[in-house]
Amino acid sequence: MKIRSYNGITKPSFLLVHTELPVFASRNTPSTSTSILQVPHCREKLIGLVTKLQYSFAERTFTTNPRDSSALKLNSVRLDRKQGGPSSLYSRPSLLEMKNERMENRARVYEFLRGIGIVPDELDGLELPVTVEVMRERVDFLHKLGLTIEDINNYPLVLGCSVKKNMIPVLDYLGKLGVRKSTFTDFLRRYPQVLHASVVVDLAPVVKYLQGMDIKTNDIPRVLEKYPEVLGFKLEGTMSTSVAYLVGIGVARREIGGILTRYPEILGMRVGRVIKPFVEYLESFGIPRLAVARLIEKRPHILGFGLEERVRPNVESLLEFNVRKASLSSVVAQYPEIIGIDLKPKLLSQRSLLESIIDLGPEDFGRIVEKMPQVVSLGNAPMMKHVDFLTDCGFSFQQLRKIIIGCPQLLALNIDIMKLSFDFFQTEMERPLDDLVTFPAFFTYGLESTIKPRHRKVKRKGLKCTLAWLLNCSDEKFEQRIEYDTIEMEEMQPEPSFDMNTLMEPRSDDESGSDYDSDDA
Protein backbone atom coordinates (compact mmCIF):
# COMPACT_ATOMS: atom_id res chain seq x y z
CA MET A 1 0.00 0.00 0.00
CA LYS A 2 1.39 3.38 -0.97
CA ILE A 3 0.68 6.72 0.81
CA ARG A 4 1.47 10.06 -0.93
CA SER A 5 0.40 12.34 1.94
CA TYR A 6 2.64 13.26 4.95
CA ASN A 7 -0.26 14.53 6.98
CA GLY A 8 -1.18 11.09 8.21
CA ILE A 9 -1.73 7.50 7.16
CA THR A 10 -5.32 6.70 6.54
CA LYS A 11 -6.57 3.17 6.65
CA PRO A 12 -9.98 1.98 7.75
CA SER A 13 -8.50 -0.52 10.17
CA PHE A 14 -6.16 1.78 12.25
CA LEU A 15 -5.03 5.39 12.87
CA LEU A 16 -1.48 6.58 13.43
CA VAL A 17 -0.44 9.76 15.20
CA HIS A 18 0.42 12.10 12.40
CA THR A 19 3.26 14.57 12.29
CA GLU A 20 2.93 18.17 11.05
CA LEU A 21 5.63 17.90 8.50
CA PRO A 22 5.35 21.47 7.13
CA VAL A 23 6.86 22.65 10.41
CA PHE A 24 9.98 20.71 9.64
CA ALA A 25 10.12 21.55 5.97
CA SER A 26 13.62 22.27 4.77
CA ARG A 27 14.81 24.27 1.83
CA ASN A 28 17.30 21.58 1.07
CA THR A 29 14.64 18.80 0.97
CA PRO A 30 11.89 20.00 -1.32
CA SER A 31 10.88 16.44 -2.11
CA THR A 32 9.91 15.66 1.47
CA SER A 33 6.29 16.54 0.93
CA THR A 34 6.02 13.95 -1.83
CA SER A 35 7.92 11.06 -0.25
CA ILE A 36 6.33 7.66 -0.81
CA LEU A 37 6.16 5.46 2.25
CA GLN A 38 5.75 1.72 2.19
CA VAL A 39 3.45 0.56 4.98
CA PRO A 40 4.48 -2.78 6.45
CA HIS A 41 1.93 -5.40 7.30
CA CYS A 42 3.05 -5.62 10.91
CA ARG A 43 1.59 -2.84 13.10
CA GLU A 44 4.59 -2.71 15.41
CA LYS A 45 7.01 -2.36 12.57
CA LEU A 46 4.82 0.33 11.01
CA ILE A 47 4.75 2.39 14.24
CA GLY A 48 8.50 2.03 14.61
CA LEU A 49 9.01 3.17 11.07
CA VAL A 50 6.88 6.28 11.55
CA THR A 51 8.63 7.14 14.78
CA LYS A 52 11.99 6.73 13.15
CA LEU A 53 10.81 8.96 10.32
CA GLN A 54 9.76 11.67 12.78
CA TYR A 55 13.18 11.76 14.41
CA SER A 56 14.76 11.80 11.00
CA PHE A 57 12.79 14.91 9.98
CA ALA A 58 13.55 16.64 13.29
CA GLU A 59 17.26 16.07 13.01
CA ARG A 60 17.37 17.33 9.45
CA THR A 61 15.29 20.41 10.29
CA PHE A 62 17.30 21.46 13.39
CA THR A 63 20.52 21.22 11.51
CA THR A 64 19.35 23.30 8.59
CA ASN A 65 17.01 26.03 10.03
CA PRO A 66 18.83 28.88 11.92
CA ARG A 67 15.66 30.00 13.75
CA ASP A 68 14.91 26.54 15.06
CA SER A 69 18.57 26.14 15.87
CA SER A 70 18.36 29.13 18.26
CA ALA A 71 15.36 27.63 19.96
CA LEU A 72 17.29 24.42 20.41
CA LYS A 73 20.17 26.29 21.97
CA LEU A 74 17.78 28.10 24.35
CA ASN A 75 16.32 24.79 25.45
CA SER A 76 19.82 23.49 25.94
CA VAL A 77 20.75 26.53 28.05
CA ARG A 78 17.64 26.14 30.18
CA LEU A 79 18.51 22.52 30.67
CA ASP A 80 22.03 23.46 31.67
CA ARG A 81 20.67 25.99 34.21
CA LYS A 82 18.47 23.34 35.75
CA GLN A 83 21.41 20.99 35.88
CA GLY A 84 23.66 23.72 37.26
CA GLY A 85 26.02 23.67 34.33
CA PRO A 86 29.04 25.98 34.71
CA SER A 87 28.85 27.25 31.14
CA SER A 88 25.38 28.86 31.48
CA LEU A 89 25.12 32.34 29.92
CA TYR A 90 22.15 33.31 32.15
CA SER A 91 23.58 32.43 35.51
CA ARG A 92 22.93 35.21 38.10
CA PRO A 93 25.03 36.18 41.12
CA SER A 94 23.69 35.19 44.48
CA LEU A 95 22.20 37.75 46.91
CA LEU A 96 25.34 37.54 48.97
CA GLU A 97 27.48 38.33 45.93
CA MET A 98 25.28 41.33 45.08
CA LYS A 99 25.48 42.60 48.63
CA ASN A 100 29.24 42.28 48.66
CA GLU A 101 29.46 44.16 45.38
CA ARG A 102 27.34 47.03 46.75
CA MET A 103 29.51 47.20 49.83
CA GLU A 104 32.63 47.37 47.70
CA ASN A 105 31.16 50.18 45.57
CA ARG A 106 30.13 52.16 48.66
CA ALA A 107 33.56 51.66 50.16
CA ARG A 108 35.14 53.15 47.05
CA VAL A 109 32.74 56.13 47.14
CA TYR A 110 33.45 56.68 50.85
CA GLU A 111 37.17 56.53 50.20
CA PHE A 112 36.78 59.23 47.52
CA LEU A 113 34.73 61.46 49.85
CA ARG A 114 37.19 61.12 52.70
CA GLY A 115 39.97 61.96 50.31
CA ILE A 116 38.45 65.38 49.59
CA GLY A 117 37.58 66.11 53.21
CA ILE A 118 33.93 65.02 53.40
CA VAL A 119 32.87 62.91 56.38
CA PRO A 120 30.42 60.28 55.04
CA ASP A 121 29.28 58.91 58.41
CA GLU A 122 25.71 60.20 57.98
CA LEU A 123 25.33 58.61 54.54
CA ASP A 124 25.06 54.98 55.68
CA GLY A 125 21.32 54.76 55.18
CA LEU A 126 21.29 56.85 52.00
CA GLU A 127 21.21 55.50 48.47
CA LEU A 128 24.40 56.69 46.79
CA PRO A 129 25.84 56.44 43.28
CA VAL A 130 27.53 53.12 42.56
CA THR A 131 30.54 54.77 40.97
CA VAL A 132 33.02 57.36 42.10
CA GLU A 133 32.58 59.23 38.81
CA VAL A 134 28.92 60.00 39.51
CA MET A 135 29.71 61.15 43.05
CA ARG A 136 32.49 63.36 41.75
CA GLU A 137 29.99 64.94 39.34
CA ARG A 138 27.69 65.83 42.25
CA VAL A 139 30.48 67.31 44.33
CA ASP A 140 31.76 69.36 41.39
CA PHE A 141 28.26 70.68 40.69
CA LEU A 142 27.83 71.77 44.30
CA HIS A 143 31.21 73.50 44.13
CA LYS A 144 30.04 75.41 41.05
CA LEU A 145 27.06 76.63 43.08
CA GLY A 146 29.50 78.08 45.61
CA LEU A 147 29.18 75.45 48.32
CA THR A 148 32.37 74.46 50.11
CA ILE A 149 33.42 71.18 51.67
CA GLU A 150 32.40 72.66 55.02
CA ASP A 151 28.93 73.44 53.63
CA ILE A 152 28.56 69.86 52.40
CA ASN A 153 29.69 68.50 55.76
CA ASN A 154 27.04 70.63 57.44
CA TYR A 155 24.41 68.79 55.40
CA PRO A 156 25.99 65.71 53.77
CA LEU A 157 22.59 64.34 52.74
CA VAL A 158 22.75 66.73 49.80
CA LEU A 159 25.06 64.16 48.19
CA GLY A 160 22.03 61.93 47.77
CA CYS A 161 20.53 64.37 45.23
CA SER A 162 20.95 63.61 41.56
CA VAL A 163 22.29 66.49 39.47
CA LYS A 164 19.89 65.88 36.59
CA LYS A 165 16.84 64.62 38.49
CA ASN A 166 16.95 66.88 41.57
CA MET A 167 19.37 69.79 41.51
CA ILE A 168 18.93 71.21 38.01
CA PRO A 169 15.07 71.11 38.00
CA VAL A 170 14.89 72.86 41.40
CA LEU A 171 17.40 75.55 40.49
CA ASP A 172 15.75 76.13 37.11
CA TYR A 173 12.40 76.63 38.84
CA LEU A 174 13.82 79.10 41.34
CA GLY A 175 15.49 81.00 38.51
CA LYS A 176 12.24 81.22 36.56
CA LEU A 177 10.52 82.62 39.65
CA GLY A 178 13.11 85.41 39.74
CA VAL A 179 15.43 84.25 42.52
CA ARG A 180 18.79 85.75 41.64
CA LYS A 181 21.61 83.35 40.81
CA SER A 182 23.91 85.46 42.94
CA THR A 183 21.85 84.38 45.97
CA PHE A 184 21.88 80.64 45.22
CA THR A 185 24.90 79.97 47.42
CA ASP A 186 23.41 81.59 50.52
CA PHE A 187 20.01 80.12 49.62
CA LEU A 188 21.41 76.57 49.64
CA ARG A 189 23.51 77.12 52.74
CA ARG A 190 20.40 78.13 54.65
CA TYR A 191 18.07 75.52 53.17
CA PRO A 192 19.91 72.72 51.32
CA GLN A 193 16.86 70.49 51.76
CA VAL A 194 15.28 72.29 48.82
CA LEU A 195 17.36 70.11 46.49
CA HIS A 196 15.37 67.08 47.66
CA ALA A 197 12.06 68.74 46.83
CA SER A 198 9.72 68.09 43.93
CA VAL A 199 8.92 71.21 41.95
CA VAL A 200 5.33 70.16 41.28
CA VAL A 201 4.50 68.50 44.59
CA ASP A 202 6.47 70.63 47.08
CA LEU A 203 7.58 74.00 45.72
CA ALA A 204 4.85 75.23 43.37
CA PRO A 205 2.04 74.85 45.98
CA VAL A 206 3.97 76.97 48.51
CA VAL A 207 4.51 79.73 45.94
CA LYS A 208 0.81 79.68 45.11
CA TYR A 209 -0.02 79.92 48.82
CA LEU A 210 2.23 82.94 49.27
CA GLN A 211 0.48 84.66 46.39
CA GLY A 212 -2.80 83.89 48.14
CA MET A 213 -1.46 85.80 51.15
CA ASP A 214 -1.42 88.96 49.00
CA ILE A 215 2.31 88.85 48.44
CA LYS A 216 2.87 90.39 45.04
CA THR A 217 4.24 88.11 42.35
CA ASN A 218 7.23 90.40 41.85
CA ASP A 219 8.00 90.18 45.57
CA ILE A 220 7.95 86.37 45.77
CA PRO A 221 11.65 86.01 44.76
CA ARG A 222 12.78 88.44 47.45
CA VAL A 223 10.65 86.64 50.04
CA LEU A 224 12.27 83.33 49.12
CA GLU A 225 15.74 84.87 49.20
CA LYS A 226 15.10 86.26 52.68
CA TYR A 227 13.53 83.12 54.06
CA PRO A 228 14.12 80.02 51.88
CA GLU A 229 12.98 77.77 54.73
CA VAL A 230 9.39 78.71 53.88
CA LEU A 231 9.53 76.24 50.99
CA GLY A 232 9.54 73.40 53.50
CA PHE A 233 6.46 74.39 55.50
CA LYS A 234 3.09 72.70 55.35
CA LEU A 235 0.41 74.92 53.90
CA GLU A 236 -2.17 74.29 56.57
CA GLY A 237 0.26 74.23 59.47
CA THR A 238 2.28 77.01 61.06
CA MET A 239 1.86 79.43 58.15
CA SER A 240 -1.91 79.59 58.30
CA THR A 241 -2.17 79.73 62.11
CA SER A 242 0.36 82.57 62.50
CA VAL A 243 -1.46 84.73 59.96
CA ALA A 244 -4.84 83.96 61.51
CA TYR A 245 -3.59 84.98 64.97
CA LEU A 246 -2.23 88.31 63.74
CA VAL A 247 -5.53 89.16 62.09
CA GLY A 248 -7.27 88.13 65.31
CA ILE A 249 -5.36 90.66 67.46
CA GLY A 250 -6.18 93.53 65.11
CA VAL A 251 -3.60 93.47 62.32
CA ALA A 252 -5.36 94.76 59.21
CA ARG A 253 -5.97 91.99 56.67
CA ARG A 254 -4.85 94.26 53.85
CA GLU A 255 -1.48 94.69 55.61
CA ILE A 256 -0.67 90.97 55.72
CA GLY A 257 0.95 90.89 52.30
CA GLY A 258 3.28 93.76 53.15
CA ILE A 259 4.08 92.33 56.58
CA LEU A 260 5.05 88.94 55.15
CA THR A 261 7.02 90.55 52.34
CA ARG A 262 9.13 92.55 54.78
CA TYR A 263 9.43 89.80 57.37
CA PRO A 264 8.46 86.36 55.99
CA GLU A 265 9.96 84.65 59.04
CA ILE A 266 6.55 85.14 60.67
CA LEU A 267 5.31 82.21 58.58
CA GLY A 268 7.59 79.89 60.53
CA MET A 269 6.71 81.18 64.00
CA ARG A 270 4.52 79.07 66.24
CA VAL A 271 1.69 81.05 67.76
CA GLY A 272 1.74 79.39 71.16
CA ARG A 273 5.49 79.47 71.61
CA VAL A 274 6.52 82.73 69.96
CA ILE A 275 3.88 85.22 68.81
CA LYS A 276 1.26 84.97 71.56
CA PRO A 277 3.74 85.18 74.49
CA PHE A 278 5.40 88.20 72.87
CA VAL A 279 2.09 90.04 72.41
CA GLU A 280 0.96 89.25 75.94
CA TYR A 281 4.26 90.43 77.43
CA LEU A 282 3.95 93.83 75.74
CA GLU A 283 0.39 94.05 77.03
CA SER A 284 1.62 93.29 80.55
CA PHE A 285 3.36 96.65 80.92
CA GLY A 286 0.67 98.78 79.39
CA ILE A 287 0.65 98.58 75.61
CA PRO A 288 -2.92 97.87 74.41
CA ARG A 289 -3.34 94.87 72.11
CA LEU A 290 -4.45 97.04 69.21
CA ALA A 291 -1.34 99.17 69.66
CA VAL A 292 0.76 96.01 69.52
CA ALA A 293 -0.99 95.13 66.26
CA ARG A 294 -0.10 98.57 64.84
CA LEU A 295 3.52 98.12 65.91
CA ILE A 296 3.64 94.78 64.09
CA GLU A 297 2.17 96.40 60.97
CA LYS A 298 4.90 99.04 60.98
CA ARG A 299 7.80 96.92 62.21
CA PRO A 300 6.98 93.22 61.79
CA HIS A 301 10.58 92.25 62.57
CA ILE A 302 9.98 92.92 66.28
CA LEU A 303 8.31 89.50 66.44
CA GLY A 304 11.75 88.06 65.85
CA PHE A 305 13.16 89.53 69.06
CA GLY A 306 13.70 86.61 71.39
CA LEU A 307 11.38 87.07 74.36
CA GLU A 308 13.52 85.30 76.93
CA GLU A 309 16.89 85.93 75.33
CA ARG A 310 16.52 89.64 74.55
CA VAL A 311 13.18 91.33 75.32
CA ARG A 312 12.84 90.59 79.04
CA PRO A 313 16.52 91.37 79.82
CA ASN A 314 16.25 94.70 77.95
CA VAL A 315 13.14 95.74 79.84
CA GLU A 316 14.91 94.92 83.08
CA SER A 317 17.86 97.05 81.93
CA LEU A 318 15.57 100.02 81.28
CA LEU A 319 14.23 99.78 84.81
CA GLU A 320 17.77 99.46 86.13
CA PHE A 321 18.71 102.74 84.39
CA ASN A 322 15.83 104.61 86.08
CA VAL A 323 13.18 104.41 83.39
CA ARG A 324 9.93 104.34 85.29
CA LYS A 325 7.72 101.28 84.94
CA ALA A 326 4.75 103.45 83.99
CA SER A 327 6.78 104.82 81.09
CA LEU A 328 7.84 101.45 79.63
CA SER A 329 4.85 101.30 77.30
CA SER A 330 5.65 104.75 75.90
CA VAL A 331 9.34 103.92 75.48
CA VAL A 332 8.66 100.68 73.57
CA ALA A 333 5.86 102.18 71.50
CA GLN A 334 8.10 105.06 70.41
CA TYR A 335 11.13 102.90 69.64
CA PRO A 336 10.32 99.16 69.47
CA GLU A 337 13.90 98.34 68.47
CA ILE A 338 14.99 99.17 71.99
CA ILE A 339 13.81 95.76 73.18
CA GLY A 340 15.68 93.92 70.43
CA ILE A 341 19.17 95.43 70.49
CA ASP A 342 22.10 94.66 72.80
CA LEU A 343 20.83 97.38 75.10
CA LYS A 344 22.80 97.44 78.34
CA PRO A 345 26.19 98.38 76.82
CA LYS A 346 24.48 101.22 74.91
CA LEU A 347 22.81 102.52 78.04
CA LEU A 348 26.14 102.52 79.87
CA SER A 349 27.89 104.30 77.00
CA GLN A 350 25.28 107.03 76.51
CA ARG A 351 24.88 107.73 80.19
CA SER A 352 28.63 108.06 80.57
CA LEU A 353 28.84 110.49 77.64
CA LEU A 354 25.97 112.70 78.80
CA GLU A 355 27.30 112.73 82.35
CA SER A 356 30.60 114.03 81.03
CA ILE A 357 28.86 116.78 79.02
CA ILE A 358 26.11 118.12 81.25
CA ASP A 359 26.65 116.43 84.62
CA LEU A 360 23.53 114.25 84.58
CA GLY A 361 22.15 112.61 87.66
CA PRO A 362 20.83 109.00 87.65
CA GLU A 363 17.21 110.13 87.47
CA ASP A 364 17.94 112.61 84.70
CA PHE A 365 19.18 109.91 82.33
CA GLY A 366 16.00 107.93 82.92
CA ARG A 367 13.90 110.97 81.95
CA ILE A 368 15.95 111.43 78.77
CA VAL A 369 15.36 107.81 77.71
CA GLU A 370 11.63 108.16 78.45
CA LYS A 371 11.31 111.22 76.23
CA MET A 372 13.60 110.00 73.47
CA PRO A 373 14.42 106.27 73.64
CA GLN A 374 16.29 106.57 70.32
CA VAL A 375 19.06 108.28 72.27
CA VAL A 376 20.52 104.87 73.04
CA SER A 377 21.39 104.44 69.35
CA LEU A 378 22.84 107.88 68.63
CA GLY A 379 26.49 108.14 67.69
CA ASN A 380 28.82 110.06 69.95
CA ALA A 381 30.15 112.36 67.20
CA PRO A 382 26.70 113.62 66.05
CA MET A 383 25.64 114.20 69.64
CA MET A 384 28.72 116.30 70.29
CA LYS A 385 28.04 118.42 67.19
CA HIS A 386 24.59 119.30 68.52
CA VAL A 387 25.98 120.12 71.94
CA ASP A 388 28.56 122.40 70.30
CA PHE A 389 25.83 124.14 68.28
CA LEU A 390 23.74 124.85 71.36
CA THR A 391 26.80 126.12 73.18
CA ASP A 392 27.55 128.46 70.27
CA CYS A 393 23.98 129.80 70.52
CA GLY A 394 24.99 131.31 73.86
CA PHE A 395 23.39 128.91 76.34
CA SER A 396 25.14 128.52 79.68
CA PHE A 397 26.09 125.13 81.07
CA GLN A 398 23.01 125.05 83.33
CA GLN A 399 20.75 126.14 80.47
CA LEU A 400 22.27 123.50 78.19
CA ARG A 401 21.64 120.84 80.81
CA LYS A 402 18.00 121.88 81.17
CA ILE A 403 17.48 121.98 77.39
CA ILE A 404 18.83 118.47 76.80
CA ILE A 405 16.90 116.96 79.69
CA GLY A 406 13.74 118.80 78.63
CA CYS A 407 13.97 117.91 74.94
CA PRO A 408 16.65 115.31 74.10
CA GLN A 409 15.28 115.16 70.53
CA LEU A 410 17.50 118.18 69.85
CA LEU A 411 20.47 115.81 69.84
CA ALA A 412 19.17 114.14 66.66
CA LEU A 413 17.72 117.04 64.60
CA ASN A 414 19.15 118.44 61.39
CA ILE A 415 21.62 121.10 62.48
CA ASP A 416 21.14 123.21 59.34
CA ILE A 417 17.39 123.45 60.01
CA MET A 418 18.03 124.22 63.66
CA LYS A 419 20.27 127.12 62.60
CA LEU A 420 17.51 128.59 60.41
CA SER A 421 14.98 128.32 63.21
CA PHE A 422 17.33 129.93 65.70
CA ASP A 423 18.10 132.80 63.33
CA PHE A 424 14.36 133.48 62.92
CA PHE A 425 13.90 133.26 66.69
CA GLN A 426 16.52 135.94 67.24
CA THR A 427 15.90 138.30 64.31
CA GLU A 428 12.13 138.12 63.78
CA MET A 429 10.68 136.93 67.04
CA GLU A 430 13.19 138.83 69.16
CA ARG A 431 12.68 136.62 72.18
CA PRO A 432 15.14 135.96 75.02
CA LEU A 433 17.10 132.68 75.23
CA ASP A 434 15.20 131.76 78.37
CA ASP A 435 12.13 131.14 76.20
CA LEU A 436 14.03 128.36 74.44
CA VAL A 437 15.23 126.99 77.76
CA THR A 438 11.62 126.85 78.92
CA PHE A 439 10.35 125.35 75.64
CA PRO A 440 13.29 123.69 73.81
CA ALA A 441 10.82 121.75 71.65
CA PHE A 442 10.66 124.96 69.56
CA PHE A 443 13.34 123.43 67.33
CA THR A 444 11.16 120.41 66.55
CA TYR A 445 8.46 122.45 64.72
CA GLY A 446 8.59 123.26 61.03
CA LEU A 447 9.84 126.79 60.40
CA GLU A 448 7.86 127.47 57.22
CA SER A 449 4.80 125.34 58.01
CA THR A 450 4.21 126.30 61.64
CA ILE A 451 6.53 128.82 63.31
CA LYS A 452 6.45 131.66 60.78
CA PRO A 453 2.69 131.75 59.99
CA ARG A 454 1.65 131.48 63.64
CA HIS A 455 4.13 134.14 64.79
CA ARG A 456 2.84 136.57 62.16
CA LYS A 457 -0.80 136.02 63.20
CA VAL A 458 0.01 136.57 66.87
CA LYS A 459 2.05 139.65 66.02
CA ARG A 460 -0.83 141.14 63.99
CA LYS A 461 -3.17 140.39 66.86
CA GLY A 462 -0.76 142.07 69.28
CA LEU A 463 -0.77 139.13 71.68
CA LYS A 464 2.01 138.23 74.04
CA CYS A 465 2.32 134.49 74.52
CA THR A 466 4.77 131.78 75.44
CA LEU A 467 6.30 129.49 72.84
CA ALA A 468 4.32 126.60 74.27
CA TRP A 469 1.02 128.48 73.79
CA LEU A 470 2.08 129.40 70.27
CA LEU A 471 3.25 126.00 69.06
CA ASN A 472 2.08 123.13 71.23
CA CYS A 473 -1.34 122.59 69.68
CA SER A 474 -2.98 121.59 66.43
CA ASP A 475 -3.68 124.10 63.66
CA GLU A 476 -7.39 123.95 64.48
CA LYS A 477 -6.77 124.61 68.15
CA PHE A 478 -4.45 127.51 67.35
CA GLU A 479 -7.12 129.17 65.20
CA GLN A 480 -9.47 129.00 68.15
CA ARG A 481 -6.85 130.46 70.47
CA ILE A 482 -6.07 133.36 68.17
CA GLU A 483 -9.66 134.50 68.40
CA TYR A 484 -9.39 135.03 72.16
CA ASP A 485 -8.66 138.44 73.58
CA THR A 486 -6.77 136.95 76.50
CA ILE A 487 -4.63 133.86 77.03
CA GLU A 488 -6.06 131.28 79.41
CA MET A 489 -3.42 129.71 81.62
CA GLU A 490 -5.05 126.26 81.61
CA GLU A 491 -4.48 126.01 77.85
CA MET A 492 -0.74 126.28 78.20
CA GLN A 493 0.98 122.90 77.76
CA PRO A 494 4.58 122.75 78.90
CA GLU A 495 5.88 120.25 76.39
CA PRO A 496 4.71 117.69 73.86
CA SER A 497 4.37 114.11 75.03
CA PHE A 498 3.79 110.76 73.33
CA ASP A 499 0.12 109.82 73.00
CA MET A 500 -0.54 106.08 72.79
CA ASN A 501 -3.93 106.72 71.21
CA THR A 502 -2.28 108.09 68.08
CA LEU A 503 -0.70 104.69 67.57
CA MET A 504 -4.08 102.96 67.55
CA GLU A 505 -5.70 105.23 65.00
CA PRO A 506 -6.66 103.53 61.72
CA ARG A 507 -3.88 103.74 59.19
CA SER A 508 -4.39 105.59 55.95
CA ASP A 509 -3.58 104.15 52.54
CA ASP A 510 -0.46 106.31 52.39
CA GLU A 511 0.83 104.71 55.59
CA SER A 512 0.27 101.16 54.38
CA GLY A 513 3.37 99.03 54.56
CA SER A 514 2.33 96.68 51.78
CA ASP A 515 4.98 97.80 49.32
CA TYR A 516 8.26 95.96 49.44
CA ASP A 517 11.10 97.89 50.98
CA SER A 518 14.14 97.26 48.83
CA ASP A 519 16.43 98.49 51.59
CA ASP A 520 15.63 95.37 53.55
CA ALA A 521 16.89 93.11 50.84
XYZ file of C-alpha atoms in Angstrom, residues 9 14 16 38-53:
19
model
C -1.731 7.502 7.159
C -6.160 1.780 12.253
C -1.479 6.578 13.433
C 5.753 1.721 2.186
C 3.449 0.562 4.983
C 4.476 -2.779 6.449
C 1.927 -5.401 7.298
C 3.052 -5.623 10.914
C 1.588 -2.841 13.096
C 4.586 -2.711 15.409
C 7.011 -2.362 12.566
C 4.819 0.334 11.012
C 4.747 2.390 14.239
C 8.495 2.033 14.608
C 9.014 3.167 11.068
C 6.877 6.283 11.554
C 8.633 7.141 14.784
C 11.987 6.731 13.147
C 10.805 8.956 10.321
